[in-house]
């Protein structure tokens, strides 16, 4: 009998949720996605030290001796993200998602500027824009940035997405892809209710199913990529979703598990459902967001968490910079 992973690939594009090249190499997903936490974790591993050091040396050289190590470390996050992205693109045949600094999540213009800078680095490396997704937080401002970037031919992945209002706004903005966070939704409900949930009753699974059916019912081109899974039960309940981004540990579990995997999400079934279309504007978005405690809590928590991961990474990079060469001579 075929493994669950093999059967899942018959319904769904499987994406690796990792900055670990070795894990990506093992499972050979179509695409790969990273975030600041994953980059920070990978950057601490000895086998990736050369990638980190190369970026730091290059940024230091371009910055000059009068720029402090702290400033060089801060300037290194973007090129380090892209350096990891380039390594990943050597392995996967499809796309890599590279994230805009989470600290810019409520600033449309700065998010656009950062996206342009990321794409410029990929362009310089000879990578087609079709192979890169710019990850933006699903704030109203982030979604507006995506709308502009998509018109420029820069494809966007809307992350930290927890509510239907975010999904509808992203689709109306013609974002290429959304990444609803299944496991983080489950975490919130478990904490709020004190209950455990079977996969079929999982609030995160229900949320993604609702979004998927809404998109297919109304013919949106934006695709759904379920993300942030806590167990393989959540994954099997979403078999048929456009894409699923899965951590290496769960990919391994799926590969080692045999059984029958029925398709759960189907665009033809979605067409027959009675779903009301939601006209979306900022007032509606803000109202729906304020009424959704889970989405409000998890969006803030996600932005704060990714922002902290970048700060922690910058501290790590500053320390490493002092270890590999002469520190800056300028006063700090």
Short mmCIF file of C-alpha atoms in Angstrom, two decimals:
data_model
loop_
_atom_site.label_atom_id
_atom_site.label_comp_id
_atom_site.label_asym_id
_atom_site.label_seq_id
_atom_site.Cartn_x
_atom_site.Cartn_y
_atom_site.Cartn_z
CA UNK A 1 0.00 0.00 0.00
CA UNK A 2 1.22 3.52 -0.81
CA UNK A 3 2.28 5.87 1.97
CA UNK A 4 0.06 8.76 3.04
CA UNK A 5 2.64 11.17 1.61
CA UNK A 6 2.60 9.47 -1.77
CA UNK A 7 -1.21 9.55 -1.88
CA UNK A 8 -1.33 13.17 -0.66
CA UNK A 9 0.86 14.19 -3.58
CA UNK A 10 -1.86 12.87 -5.89
CA UNK A 11 -4.29 15.52 -4.59
CA UNK A 12 -2.13 18.35 -3.31
CA UNK A 13 1.15 20.13 -4.04
CA UNK A 14 3.45 19.35 -1.10
CA UNK A 15 5.70 22.17 0.12
CA UNK A 16 8.50 21.92 2.68
CA UNK A 17 8.22 24.30 5.64
CA UNK A 18 11.90 24.56 6.50
CA UNK A 19 15.15 26.45 6.12
CA UNK A 20 17.06 23.18 6.48
CA UNK A 21 18.53 22.25 3.09
CA UNK A 22 19.24 18.68 4.14
CA UNK A 23 15.62 18.06 5.14
CA UNK A 24 14.38 19.64 1.91
CA UNK A 25 16.79 17.47 -0.08
CA UNK A 26 15.42 14.36 1.65
CA UNK A 27 11.75 14.92 0.77
CA UNK A 28 12.08 16.74 -2.57
CA UNK A 29 8.96 18.93 -2.28
CA UNK A 30 7.70 21.02 -5.19
CA UNK A 31 8.19 24.31 -3.33
CA UNK A 32 9.66 25.48 -0.03
CA UNK A 33 8.74 28.23 2.39
CA UNK A 34 10.68 29.84 5.23
CA UNK A 35 10.09 32.42 7.93
CA UNK A 36 12.39 34.37 10.28
CA UNK A 37 12.14 31.71 13.00
CA UNK A 38 13.17 28.95 10.58
CA UNK A 39 16.02 31.04 9.14
CA UNK A 40 17.28 31.82 12.66
CA UNK A 41 17.16 28.13 13.62
CA UNK A 42 19.03 27.09 10.47
CA UNK A 43 21.61 29.88 10.87
CA UNK A 44 22.68 28.42 14.23
CA UNK A 45 23.53 25.04 12.70
CA UNK A 46 27.21 24.38 12.02
CA UNK A 47 26.54 22.98 8.54
CA UNK A 48 25.12 26.34 7.40
CA UNK A 49 27.85 28.51 8.94
CA UNK A 50 29.54 29.06 5.59
CA UNK A 51 26.33 30.53 4.12
CA UNK A 52 25.99 32.90 7.08
CA UNK A 53 29.68 33.88 7.02
CA UNK A 54 29.67 34.58 3.29
CA UNK A 55 26.72 36.95 3.67
CA UNK A 56 28.24 38.74 6.66
CA UNK A 57 31.59 39.24 4.92
CA UNK A 58 29.91 40.59 1.80
CA UNK A 59 27.67 43.01 3.70
CA UNK A 60 30.62 44.14 5.86
CA UNK A 61 32.72 44.81 2.74
CA UNK A 62 29.92 46.78 1.07
CA UNK A 63 29.16 48.75 4.26
CA UNK A 64 32.74 49.79 4.98
CA UNK A 65 34.78 49.87 8.18
CA UNK A 66 32.97 52.88 9.64
CA UNK A 67 29.67 51.01 9.99
CA UNK A 68 29.12 49.22 13.30
CA UNK A 69 28.77 45.45 13.57
CA UNK A 70 25.23 46.01 14.87
CA UNK A 71 24.29 47.92 11.70
CA UNK A 72 25.94 45.31 9.47
CA UNK A 73 24.03 42.54 11.26
CA UNK A 74 20.76 44.41 10.76
CA UNK A 75 21.54 44.91 7.07
CA UNK A 76 22.33 41.20 6.67
CA UNK A 77 18.84 39.77 7.31
CA UNK A 78 17.54 40.37 3.80
CA UNK A 79 20.60 39.01 1.92
CA UNK A 80 20.73 36.04 4.32
CA UNK A 81 17.09 35.22 3.58
CA UNK A 82 17.85 35.36 -0.13
CA UNK A 83 21.04 33.30 0.27
CA UNK A 84 18.98 30.56 1.93
CA UNK A 85 16.35 30.97 -0.77
CA UNK A 86 18.93 30.47 -3.51
CA UNK A 87 20.22 27.28 -1.87
CA UNK A 88 16.65 26.01 -1.59
CA UNK A 89 15.97 26.79 -5.26
CA UNK A 90 18.91 24.56 -6.18
CA UNK A 91 16.92 21.69 -4.65
CA UNK A 92 13.22 22.32 -5.35
CA UNK A 93 11.85 22.58 -8.89
CA UNK A 94 9.26 25.19 -7.96
CA UNK A 95 9.19 28.31 -5.82
CA UNK A 96 10.60 29.61 -2.56
CA UNK A 97 8.78 32.05 -0.27
CA UNK A 98 10.89 34.85 1.22
CA UNK A 99 9.45 37.04 3.94
CA UNK A 100 9.28 40.82 4.25
CA UNK A 101 10.51 42.02 7.66
CA UNK A 102 7.55 41.47 10.02
CA UNK A 103 8.29 44.81 11.68
CA UNK A 104 6.94 46.47 8.50
CA UNK A 105 3.59 44.65 8.64
CA UNK A 106 1.52 47.82 9.17
CA UNK A 107 3.37 49.98 6.63
CA UNK A 108 2.28 49.44 3.02
CA UNK A 109 4.98 51.52 1.33
CA UNK A 110 7.88 50.16 3.39
CA UNK A 111 6.63 46.61 2.73
CA UNK A 112 6.62 47.34 -1.01
CA UNK A 113 10.13 48.82 -0.82
CA UNK A 114 11.40 45.75 1.06
CA UNK A 115 9.76 43.41 -1.47
CA UNK A 116 11.45 45.31 -4.31
CA UNK A 117 14.82 44.96 -2.53
CA UNK A 118 14.32 41.20 -2.07
CA UNK A 119 13.33 40.73 -5.71
CA UNK A 120 16.34 42.79 -6.82
CA UNK A 121 18.66 40.34 -5.06
CA UNK A 122 16.97 37.38 -6.75
CA UNK A 123 17.07 39.22 -10.10
CA UNK A 124 20.80 39.81 -9.61
CA UNK A 125 21.26 36.07 -9.02
CA UNK A 126 19.42 35.29 -12.27
CA UNK A 127 16.29 33.88 -10.63
CA UNK A 128 13.00 34.34 -12.47
CA UNK A 129 10.23 36.11 -10.55
CA UNK A 130 8.01 33.10 -11.21
CA UNK A 131 10.17 31.15 -8.73
CA UNK A 132 9.84 33.60 -5.84
CA UNK A 133 6.90 34.39 -3.57
CA UNK A 134 7.14 37.46 -1.35
CA UNK A 135 5.64 36.68 2.06
CA UNK A 136 3.63 39.46 3.68
CA UNK A 137 1.61 39.46 6.90
CA UNK A 138 -2.15 39.50 6.23
CA UNK A 139 -2.79 42.90 7.76
CA UNK A 140 -4.91 45.34 5.76
CA UNK A 141 -1.67 47.21 4.94
CA UNK A 142 0.15 44.03 3.93
CA UNK A 143 -2.72 43.05 1.64
CA UNK A 144 -2.65 46.48 -0.01
CA UNK A 145 1.09 46.04 -0.59
CA UNK A 146 0.40 42.68 -2.22
CA UNK A 147 -2.21 44.23 -4.51
CA UNK A 148 0.37 46.70 -5.85
CA UNK A 149 3.17 44.13 -6.10
CA UNK A 150 0.99 41.65 -7.99
CA UNK A 151 0.22 44.34 -10.59
CA UNK A 152 4.00 44.66 -11.04
CA UNK A 153 4.37 40.92 -11.65
CA UNK A 154 5.75 40.18 -8.17
CA UNK A 155 3.93 37.20 -6.69
CA UNK A 156 2.85 37.26 -3.05
CA UNK A 157 2.22 34.73 -0.29
CA UNK A 158 -0.05 36.13 2.43
CA UNK A 159 1.06 34.69 5.75
CA UNK A 160 -0.24 34.92 9.34
CA UNK A 161 -3.74 34.39 8.00
CA UNK A 162 -6.33 33.26 10.54
CA UNK A 163 -9.73 34.62 9.50
CA UNK A 164 -12.09 34.56 6.52
CA UNK A 165 -11.94 38.38 6.31
CA UNK A 166 -8.17 38.19 5.68
CA UNK A 167 -8.67 35.50 3.05
CA UNK A 168 -11.40 37.40 1.22
CA UNK A 169 -9.35 40.62 1.20
CA UNK A 170 -6.28 38.75 -0.10
CA UNK A 171 -8.28 37.15 -2.92
CA UNK A 172 -9.84 40.48 -3.89
CA UNK A 173 -6.30 41.91 -4.01
CA UNK A 174 -5.36 39.07 -6.38
CA UNK A 175 -2.61 37.70 -4.15
CA UNK A 176 -1.05 34.60 -5.69
CA UNK A 177 -1.29 32.47 -2.56
CA UNK A 178 -2.46 32.52 1.06
CA UNK A 179 -1.04 30.53 4.01
CA UNK A 180 -3.72 29.98 6.67
CA UNK A 181 -2.10 28.76 9.91
CA UNK A 182 -3.94 25.59 10.89
CA UNK A 183 -1.95 24.64 13.99
CA UNK A 184 -1.88 28.12 15.48
CA UNK A 185 -5.67 28.31 15.21
CA UNK A 186 -5.91 24.97 17.02
CA UNK A 187 -3.50 26.23 19.71
CA UNK A 188 -5.73 29.22 20.41
CA UNK A 189 -8.93 27.20 20.69
CA UNK A 190 -7.33 24.59 22.94
CA UNK A 191 -6.11 27.31 25.26
CA UNK A 192 -9.42 29.20 25.14
CA UNK A 193 -11.73 26.21 25.68
CA UNK A 194 -9.51 23.74 27.50
CA UNK A 195 -10.64 21.06 25.03
CA UNK A 196 -8.77 18.65 22.80
CA UNK A 197 -9.96 18.32 19.21
CA UNK A 198 -10.00 15.32 16.89
CA UNK A 199 -8.65 16.14 13.41
CA UNK A 200 -12.14 16.18 11.84
CA UNK A 201 -13.28 18.73 14.47
CA UNK A 202 -10.07 20.77 14.45
CA UNK A 203 -10.92 24.52 14.27
CA UNK A 204 -7.88 25.14 12.05
CA UNK A 205 -9.02 22.44 9.62
CA UNK A 206 -12.52 23.96 9.57
CA UNK A 207 -11.08 27.44 8.92
CA UNK A 208 -9.03 26.31 5.92
CA UNK A 209 -11.92 24.25 4.58
CA UNK A 210 -14.19 27.32 4.75
CA UNK A 211 -11.65 29.48 2.92
CA UNK A 212 -10.98 26.81 0.28
CA UNK A 213 -14.69 26.35 -0.43
CA UNK A 214 -15.24 30.12 -0.61
CA UNK A 215 -12.44 30.53 -3.15
CA UNK A 216 -13.60 27.66 -5.33
CA UNK A 217 -17.25 28.71 -5.13
CA UNK A 218 -16.50 32.19 -6.47
CA UNK A 219 -13.67 31.27 -8.85
CA UNK A 220 -10.80 33.17 -7.25
CA UNK A 221 -7.37 32.53 -8.77
CA UNK A 222 -5.64 32.88 -5.36
CA UNK A 223 -4.62 29.44 -4.12
CA UNK A 224 -4.77 28.08 -0.58
CA UNK A 225 -1.70 26.64 1.13
CA UNK A 226 -2.48 25.23 4.57
CA UNK A 227 0.43 25.79 6.96
CA UNK A 228 1.59 25.37 10.55
CA UNK A 229 0.48 21.82 11.30
CA UNK A 230 0.58 20.15 14.70
CA UNK A 231 -0.10 16.56 13.59
CA UNK A 232 -0.65 14.49 10.44
CA UNK A 233 -4.38 14.23 11.20
CA UNK A 234 -4.77 17.91 10.34
CA UNK A 235 -2.94 17.27 7.08
CA UNK A 236 -4.99 14.26 6.02
CA UNK A 237 -8.23 16.17 6.75
CA UNK A 238 -7.09 18.77 4.20
CA UNK A 239 -6.12 16.32 1.42
CA UNK A 240 -7.09 18.09 -1.80
CA UNK A 241 -6.14 21.59 -0.64
CA UNK A 242 -4.21 23.40 -3.40
CA UNK A 243 -0.94 23.23 -1.44
CA UNK A 244 0.14 22.19 2.04
CA UNK A 245 3.42 23.36 3.57
CA UNK A 246 4.66 20.71 5.99
CA UNK A 247 7.59 20.54 8.41
CA UNK A 248 10.18 17.79 7.73
CA UNK A 249 9.20 15.83 10.88
CA UNK A 250 5.60 15.50 9.69
CA UNK A 251 6.69 14.76 6.11
CA UNK A 252 8.71 11.89 7.52
CA UNK A 253 5.71 10.62 9.51
CA UNK A 254 3.48 10.77 6.42
CA UNK A 255 6.13 8.92 4.39
CA UNK A 256 6.30 6.14 6.99
CA UNK A 257 2.52 5.76 7.44
CA UNK A 258 0.43 3.54 5.19
CA UNK A 259 -3.35 3.59 4.81
CA UNK A 260 -6.09 4.87 2.55
CA UNK A 261 -6.20 8.64 2.11
CA UNK A 262 -9.51 9.93 0.71
CA UNK A 263 -9.74 13.39 -0.84
CA UNK A 264 -11.45 15.80 1.56
CA UNK A 265 -11.40 19.12 -0.34
CA UNK A 266 -12.73 19.25 -3.90
CA UNK A 267 -13.50 22.28 -6.11
CA UNK A 268 -16.48 20.50 -7.69
CA UNK A 269 -18.07 19.95 -4.26
CA UNK A 270 -17.45 23.57 -3.32
CA UNK A 271 -19.46 24.73 -6.34
CA UNK A 272 -22.59 23.07 -4.95
CA UNK A 273 -22.39 24.74 -1.53
CA UNK A 274 -24.64 27.61 -0.45
CA UNK A 275 -22.11 30.32 0.36
CA UNK A 276 -22.78 34.05 0.60
CA UNK A 277 -20.25 36.40 -0.99
CA UNK A 278 -18.77 39.03 1.35
CA UNK A 279 -18.21 42.53 -0.08
CA UNK A 280 -14.85 43.56 1.38
CA UNK A 281 -13.55 47.02 2.23
CA UNK A 282 -11.43 48.35 5.10
CA UNK A 283 -14.43 49.03 7.35
CA UNK A 284 -15.71 45.47 6.85
CA UNK A 285 -12.21 44.04 7.34
CA UNK A 286 -11.68 45.98 10.57
CA UNK A 287 -15.12 45.05 11.89
CA UNK A 288 -14.69 41.34 11.15
CA UNK A 289 -11.18 41.37 12.59
CA UNK A 290 -12.32 43.06 15.82
CA UNK A 291 -15.11 40.49 16.19
CA UNK A 292 -12.72 37.54 15.72
CA UNK A 293 -10.76 37.23 18.98
CA UNK A 294 -8.71 34.33 17.67
CA UNK A 295 -7.59 36.15 14.50
CA UNK A 296 -6.87 39.34 16.45
CA UNK A 297 -4.77 37.51 19.04
CA UNK A 298 -2.89 35.25 16.63
CA UNK A 299 -2.07 37.96 14.06
CA UNK A 300 -0.55 40.16 16.76
CA UNK A 301 1.25 37.21 18.34
CA UNK A 302 2.59 36.09 14.94
CA UNK A 303 3.91 39.52 13.98
CA UNK A 304 5.47 39.97 17.43
CA UNK A 305 7.03 36.48 17.24
CA UNK A 306 8.52 36.93 13.77
CA UNK A 307 9.77 40.40 14.73
CA UNK A 308 11.49 38.98 17.83
CA UNK A 309 13.03 36.20 15.71
CA UNK A 310 14.62 38.83 13.46
CA UNK A 311 15.98 40.75 16.46
CA UNK A 312 17.39 37.53 17.93
CA UNK A 313 18.94 36.65 14.56
CA UNK A 314 20.55 40.09 14.34
CA UNK A 315 22.12 39.54 17.77
CA UNK A 316 23.44 36.17 16.58
CA UNK A 317 24.80 37.75 13.38
CA UNK A 318 26.51 40.57 15.28
CA UNK A 319 28.22 38.03 17.53
CA UNK A 320 29.31 35.95 14.55
CA UNK A 321 30.61 39.03 12.76
CA UNK A 322 32.95 39.76 15.65
CA UNK A 323 34.20 36.17 15.52
CA UNK A 324 35.09 36.01 11.83
CA UNK A 325 36.93 39.27 11.31
CA UNK A 326 38.00 42.62 12.62
CA UNK A 327 35.11 44.43 14.31
CA UNK A 328 34.18 47.87 13.05
CA UNK A 329 36.40 50.65 14.30
CA UNK A 330 33.60 53.20 14.59
CA UNK A 331 32.18 54.00 18.00
CA UNK A 332 29.07 52.09 18.90
#
